[in-house]
Structure formats: structure tokens, C-alpha cells
């Protein structure tokens, strides 16, 4: 589906050093396989330079979700690796680039889930698929203060995989698109951080989209962007950039597009 692409799995940005951490996976189309990796790449925003950390993930993984505790740490949640689906939280400490695997675990072993973060309070992951092709709607909450995981009583309004996640810190998390096992999706969903309830937005994506990247600007103007993706109904990768206005929850396609259509990417944001 994602032919000839580099797949970027995000370990989210670090605000003090202005860096972002990436796990890079090259899709092996010939074998129909997505190889796992434990390598972490660091992008420094100030000069747009990259480096490879000497520290690695404890277990090579692919297709997990990223959540971010502002200037403290990033976490890679679930994924697939070592011939099994994972429920692990793997951590990168931003102060010294050290990595560790936490004792806390998600309540299901799955991959292609989606993550959102509410500042330095908590990270949330939802959706995803396990080895039996079961799609999940439960929402895992990860408290950054003590690195414990709990389940919300609220659930995702739609079971899906490969959605794009956005966060309007302090207010709400959003996820959009994905695949429900039958068709590609155009829906957009919301988690209200204040009372941890979920809802379905009236706004939708302009076309079926899965494997879309995402990035947020919640400091100036309050916008999130869903970038690229795969349209299953037309079997094409997309170059579209969709803009979600957090203030009124409307979604539009902006005139700018990607220089090349792609899917299976991740977005990063330098927000300080």
C-alpha cells in the first residue's frame, strides 16, 4: 500500500532543547514486511540537523504511538516487534537521551494505535489492532507525574487503526481518518481533556485517509494539520494538507500541498 516510502514513527518533540526524536522504518515492499527498528534519530530544530542516539529502544518496534511530556520525556507506546504485538511503554529521557522500558503497560497488546498529549499532565492512546485483527476503542491514560496507566470509562466512538492524532494542549485531543477493517475513514473524533469524554465532530476529512501524518500549532491561532495519507477507495497516496481550526472545529484543505504524495508519515511541531 505504501510503496517506496520512508515510514517515520514519532517520539515527540522536546521543548527545551528544541529537538524531536524519530524512529525510522524503511518499508520492505518486496517481502510485504515492515522491518522493526530500535534506532532513535534526533532532529534539532534550531539548525535542522540530525543525529543518531547511542541509546536505543529496549525492543525493536514499528507502528506504535508517540506521546510527549513537554520538556521531560517522550514515550513510544505499543507497536509490533520481536514477532509479537506489544503493550510496552518505552521512554526517552530528554535531559540525557537515556532510554528505558517502564513497568507500566497498556491494557492490550496492539499496534497502529494513535496518541495525544495534554501538556505535562497525561498522554492518551486509543484505537489500534492486535494479532487477531481486533480493533480497539478503549482509551489508555498515562499519568506523567508517576508514570502509571489507567483506563478511561469513555471510549473511542470508532474502532480503527492508522488514524492521525492531534493535541490542543489543555483543551482536547483529536484523531482523524484511519481504517475500520472494511473501508477507509473520513471521520474526526475528540477527547475533551477537562472531563475525559469523547465525541464525533461534524467536520470530516475531504477524502478517505489512513496513515496520515499530523502536527499541531496550539500556541498561535490554534490549528492542527493532517498531512498526506492513503486513500483506500482510490488506491492512491495523498499530497493534501488538511487544517483543523481548534477554536470552531472546522476542517479545510489548504492550498499548499506536499511536494510528493505519501502515506505512513509522522508530523513534528516546534511549539514553545
Short mmCIF file of C-alpha atoms in Angstrom, two decimals:
data_model
loop_
_atom_site.label_atom_id
_atom_site.label_comp_id
_atom_site.label_asym_id
_atom_site.label_seq_id
_atom_site.Cartn_x
_atom_site.Cartn_y
_atom_site.Cartn_z
CA UNK A 1 0.00 0.00 0.00
CA UNK A 2 2.75 2.49 0.97
CA UNK A 3 5.16 1.76 -1.85
CA UNK A 4 8.62 3.24 -1.82
CA UNK A 5 8.14 5.30 1.35
CA UNK A 6 10.16 6.02 4.42
CA UNK A 7 7.89 5.50 7.44
CA UNK A 8 8.56 7.88 10.33
CA UNK A 9 7.37 6.88 13.77
CA UNK A 10 7.49 9.83 16.12
CA UNK A 11 8.82 10.02 19.62
CA UNK A 12 7.52 13.55 20.20
CA UNK A 13 9.37 16.83 20.47
CA UNK A 14 11.41 18.14 23.39
CA UNK A 15 10.75 21.81 24.03
CA UNK A 16 13.82 22.97 25.98
CA UNK A 17 16.41 21.66 23.54
CA UNK A 18 14.12 22.15 20.56
CA UNK A 19 14.59 18.66 19.29
CA UNK A 20 12.43 15.86 18.00
CA UNK A 21 13.11 12.16 18.25
CA UNK A 22 12.27 9.80 15.41
CA UNK A 23 12.29 6.10 14.85
CA UNK A 24 12.74 5.49 11.14
CA UNK A 25 11.46 2.42 9.36
CA UNK A 26 12.05 1.56 5.74
CA UNK A 27 9.14 -0.34 4.25
CA UNK A 28 10.26 -3.55 2.59
CA UNK A 29 7.61 -3.80 -0.11
CA UNK A 30 9.12 -6.80 -1.86
CA UNK A 31 8.72 -9.01 1.18
CA UNK A 32 5.44 -7.42 2.22
CA UNK A 33 7.13 -6.65 5.55
CA UNK A 34 7.75 -3.55 7.65
CA UNK A 35 11.04 -4.22 9.49
CA UNK A 36 11.23 -3.18 13.14
CA UNK A 37 13.93 -0.88 14.49
CA UNK A 38 15.22 0.30 17.85
CA UNK A 39 17.27 3.20 16.44
CA UNK A 40 16.34 6.73 17.52
CA UNK A 41 17.17 9.77 15.41
CA UNK A 42 17.25 13.29 16.82
CA UNK A 43 16.33 16.42 14.86
CA UNK A 44 17.42 19.73 16.39
CA UNK A 45 15.02 22.48 15.36
CA UNK A 46 17.44 25.39 15.82
CA UNK A 47 19.70 24.30 12.95
CA UNK A 48 17.66 21.45 11.43
CA UNK A 49 20.49 18.99 11.93
CA UNK A 50 20.05 15.28 12.62
CA UNK A 51 21.97 12.79 14.71
CA UNK A 52 21.62 9.17 15.82
CA UNK A 53 21.40 8.47 19.53
CA UNK A 54 23.76 5.90 21.00
CA UNK A 55 20.87 4.75 23.20
CA UNK A 56 18.18 2.62 21.60
CA UNK A 57 14.76 1.25 22.42
CA UNK A 58 14.83 -1.88 24.57
CA UNK A 59 12.85 -3.76 21.93
CA UNK A 60 12.86 -3.01 18.19
CA UNK A 61 9.38 -1.83 17.24
CA UNK A 62 7.24 -0.40 14.48
CA UNK A 63 3.80 1.19 14.19
CA UNK A 64 3.35 2.30 17.79
CA UNK A 65 2.03 5.62 19.09
CA UNK A 66 4.01 8.57 20.45
CA UNK A 67 3.11 10.71 23.47
CA UNK A 68 5.08 13.59 24.96
CA UNK A 69 5.60 15.07 28.43
CA UNK A 70 6.72 18.50 27.23
CA UNK A 71 10.37 19.10 28.19
CA UNK A 72 10.74 15.91 30.24
CA UNK A 73 10.32 12.73 28.19
CA UNK A 74 8.77 11.06 25.18
CA UNK A 75 7.14 7.64 25.17
CA UNK A 76 6.69 5.05 22.42
CA UNK A 77 3.54 3.05 23.22
CA UNK A 78 2.74 -0.49 22.00
CA UNK A 79 3.75 -1.45 18.43
CA UNK A 80 4.94 -4.65 16.82
CA UNK A 81 8.35 -6.22 17.43
CA UNK A 82 10.15 -9.45 18.29
CA UNK A 83 7.42 -11.36 16.41
CA UNK A 84 4.72 -10.13 18.76
CA UNK A 85 2.35 -7.26 19.45
CA UNK A 86 3.46 -5.06 22.33
CA UNK A 87 1.83 -3.37 25.31
CA UNK A 88 5.05 -1.65 26.45
CA UNK A 89 5.78 1.97 27.26
CA UNK A 90 9.33 2.74 26.11
CA UNK A 91 10.77 6.05 27.27
CA UNK A 92 13.35 8.60 26.08
CA UNK A 93 14.52 10.98 28.82
CA UNK A 94 15.13 14.37 27.19
CA UNK A 95 17.70 15.57 29.75
CA UNK A 96 20.27 12.91 28.86
CA UNK A 97 18.76 10.99 25.91
CA UNK A 98 18.61 7.85 28.07
CA UNK A 99 16.08 5.15 27.20
CA UNK A 100 14.18 2.70 29.39
CA UNK A 101 11.23 0.31 29.34
CA UNK A 102 8.67 1.08 32.02
CA UNK A 103 6.89 -1.36 34.31
CA UNK A 104 3.56 0.21 33.29
CA UNK A 105 1.88 -1.45 30.31
CA UNK A 106 -1.11 -0.72 28.10
CA UNK A 107 -4.12 -2.93 28.68
CA UNK A 108 -3.87 -4.56 25.24
CA UNK A 109 -1.06 -5.79 23.01
CA UNK A 110 -1.59 -3.95 19.73
CA UNK A 111 -0.12 -1.66 17.08
CA UNK A 112 -1.15 1.11 14.63
CA UNK A 113 -2.69 2.98 17.57
CA UNK A 114 -2.83 6.78 17.94
CA UNK A 115 -1.51 9.06 20.69
CA UNK A 116 -2.32 12.53 22.08
CA UNK A 117 -0.83 14.51 24.97
CA UNK A 118 -2.29 17.03 27.39
CA UNK A 119 0.78 19.09 28.26
CA UNK A 120 2.69 17.74 31.24
CA UNK A 121 -0.42 16.10 32.72
CA UNK A 122 -1.08 12.92 30.78
CA UNK A 123 -0.79 11.15 27.46
CA UNK A 124 -3.65 9.21 25.88
CA UNK A 125 -3.61 6.37 23.35
CA UNK A 126 -6.55 4.76 21.63
CA UNK A 127 -7.58 2.59 18.68
CA UNK A 128 -5.19 0.08 17.13
CA UNK A 129 -5.30 -3.56 16.09
CA UNK A 130 -3.99 -6.79 17.60
CA UNK A 131 -2.76 -10.03 16.05
CA UNK A 132 -6.32 -11.34 15.70
CA UNK A 133 -7.35 -8.23 13.71
CA UNK A 134 -9.46 -7.00 16.61
CA UNK A 135 -9.88 -3.21 16.52
CA UNK A 136 -9.91 -1.42 19.87
CA UNK A 137 -11.87 1.54 21.19
CA UNK A 138 -10.58 1.70 24.78
CA UNK A 139 -8.55 4.73 25.82
CA UNK A 140 -5.40 4.33 27.89
CA UNK A 141 -4.42 7.29 30.08
CA UNK A 142 -0.76 7.57 31.09
CA UNK A 143 -0.15 9.96 34.02
CA UNK A 144 3.22 11.64 33.56
CA UNK A 145 3.64 12.50 37.25
CA UNK A 146 4.01 8.88 38.38
CA UNK A 147 4.15 7.03 35.04
CA UNK A 148 1.08 4.91 35.71
CA UNK A 149 -1.56 3.79 33.23
CA UNK A 150 -5.33 3.64 33.71
CA UNK A 151 -8.36 3.08 31.50
CA UNK A 152 -10.91 5.81 30.86
CA UNK A 153 -14.58 4.95 31.14
CA UNK A 154 -15.06 6.82 27.85
CA UNK A 155 -14.12 5.00 24.65
CA UNK A 156 -13.32 5.99 21.09
CA UNK A 157 -16.53 6.48 19.09
CA UNK A 158 -14.99 4.39 16.29
CA UNK A 159 -12.78 1.31 16.27
CA UNK A 160 -10.00 1.91 13.76
CA UNK A 161 -6.30 1.76 13.01
CA UNK A 162 -3.79 4.15 11.37
CA UNK A 163 -5.54 7.39 12.36
CA UNK A 164 -3.67 10.68 12.76
CA UNK A 165 -3.59 12.24 16.24
CA UNK A 166 -3.58 15.94 17.19
CA UNK A 167 -3.50 17.72 20.53
CA UNK A 168 -4.75 21.13 21.60
CA UNK A 169 -2.89 21.10 24.87
CA UNK A 170 -5.01 21.82 27.92
CA UNK A 171 -8.22 21.51 25.92
CA UNK A 172 -8.66 18.42 23.76
CA UNK A 173 -7.10 15.67 21.71
CA UNK A 174 -8.33 14.82 18.20
CA UNK A 175 -7.84 11.88 15.87
CA UNK A 176 -8.86 11.65 12.24
CA UNK A 177 -9.23 9.11 9.47
CA UNK A 178 -7.97 5.54 9.69
CA UNK A 179 -9.23 2.15 8.55
CA UNK A 180 -12.05 0.22 10.23
CA UNK A 181 -11.26 -3.16 8.65
CA UNK A 182 -13.63 -2.58 5.73
CA UNK A 183 -13.28 0.98 4.45
CA UNK A 184 -11.05 3.99 4.84
CA UNK A 185 -12.47 6.67 7.11
CA UNK A 186 -13.11 10.41 6.88
CA UNK A 187 -14.36 10.93 10.44
CA UNK A 188 -12.82 13.10 13.16
CA UNK A 189 -13.14 12.41 16.88
CA UNK A 190 -12.42 14.35 20.06
CA UNK A 191 -11.32 13.67 23.64
CA UNK A 192 -12.17 16.55 25.96
CA UNK A 193 -9.32 16.76 28.47
CA UNK A 194 -11.32 18.55 31.19
CA UNK A 195 -13.88 15.78 31.73
CA UNK A 196 -12.36 12.96 29.63
CA UNK A 197 -15.41 12.46 27.44
CA UNK A 198 -15.37 11.67 23.73
CA UNK A 199 -17.44 12.88 20.79
CA UNK A 200 -17.63 12.78 16.99
CA UNK A 201 -17.04 16.07 15.17
CA UNK A 202 -19.39 17.23 12.43
CA UNK A 203 -16.26 18.18 10.46
CA UNK A 204 -14.75 15.43 8.30
CA UNK A 205 -11.72 14.90 6.08
CA UNK A 206 -12.33 15.61 2.40
CA UNK A 207 -11.39 12.06 1.38
CA UNK A 208 -10.82 8.65 2.93
CA UNK A 209 -7.46 8.88 4.71
CA UNK A 210 -5.33 6.44 6.67
CA UNK A 211 -1.66 6.54 7.60
CA UNK A 212 -1.75 10.34 7.72
CA UNK A 213 0.86 12.40 9.50
CA UNK A 214 -0.16 15.18 11.86
CA UNK A 215 1.23 18.31 13.52
CA UNK A 216 -0.21 20.94 15.87
CA UNK A 217 0.18 24.68 16.36
CA UNK A 218 -1.74 25.23 19.58
CA UNK A 219 0.17 28.31 20.76
CA UNK A 220 -0.63 30.76 17.96
CA UNK A 221 -4.02 30.53 16.31
CA UNK A 222 -4.90 27.05 17.47
CA UNK A 223 -4.61 24.78 14.44
CA UNK A 224 -3.83 21.14 13.72
CA UNK A 225 -2.82 19.68 10.37
CA UNK A 226 -3.46 16.21 8.91
CA UNK A 227 -0.84 15.63 6.27
CA UNK A 228 -0.81 13.19 3.35
CA UNK A 229 -2.10 9.65 3.84
CA UNK A 230 -3.54 6.82 1.81
CA UNK A 231 -6.97 6.89 0.13
CA UNK A 232 -8.11 3.28 0.09
CA UNK A 233 -11.10 3.90 -2.20
CA UNK A 234 -8.86 5.24 -4.97
CA UNK A 235 -5.70 3.28 -4.01
CA UNK A 236 -3.59 6.45 -4.07
CA UNK A 237 -1.27 8.29 -1.74
CA UNK A 238 -2.25 11.88 -0.98
CA UNK A 239 -0.44 15.20 -1.08
CA UNK A 240 -3.23 17.06 0.74
CA UNK A 241 -2.79 19.14 3.89
CA UNK A 242 -5.98 19.44 5.96
CA UNK A 243 -6.31 22.16 8.61
CA UNK A 244 -8.43 21.75 11.75
CA UNK A 245 -9.27 25.04 13.46
CA UNK A 246 -9.39 24.21 17.16
CA UNK A 247 -11.45 27.29 18.01
CA UNK A 248 -14.50 26.30 15.94
CA UNK A 249 -13.64 22.68 14.99
CA UNK A 250 -13.94 23.25 11.25
CA UNK A 251 -11.71 21.41 8.79
CA UNK A 252 -10.47 22.70 5.41
CA UNK A 253 -7.94 21.74 2.76
CA UNK A 254 -5.27 24.43 2.49
CA UNK A 255 -3.92 25.46 -0.91
CA UNK A 256 -0.39 24.30 -0.11
CA UNK A 257 0.32 20.62 -0.75
CA UNK A 258 3.18 18.20 -0.17
CA UNK A 259 5.86 18.14 -2.87
CA UNK A 260 5.23 14.40 -3.22
CA UNK A 261 2.19 12.36 -2.26
CA UNK A 262 2.93 10.00 0.62
CA UNK A 263 1.43 7.95 3.41
CA UNK A 264 2.66 6.36 6.61
CA UNK A 265 4.40 9.53 7.79
CA UNK A 266 4.55 11.44 11.05
CA UNK A 267 4.48 15.17 11.66
CA UNK A 268 6.52 17.21 14.11
CA UNK A 269 5.98 20.67 15.63
CA UNK A 270 8.30 23.20 17.24
CA UNK A 271 5.95 24.93 19.67
CA UNK A 272 7.40 26.99 22.52
#
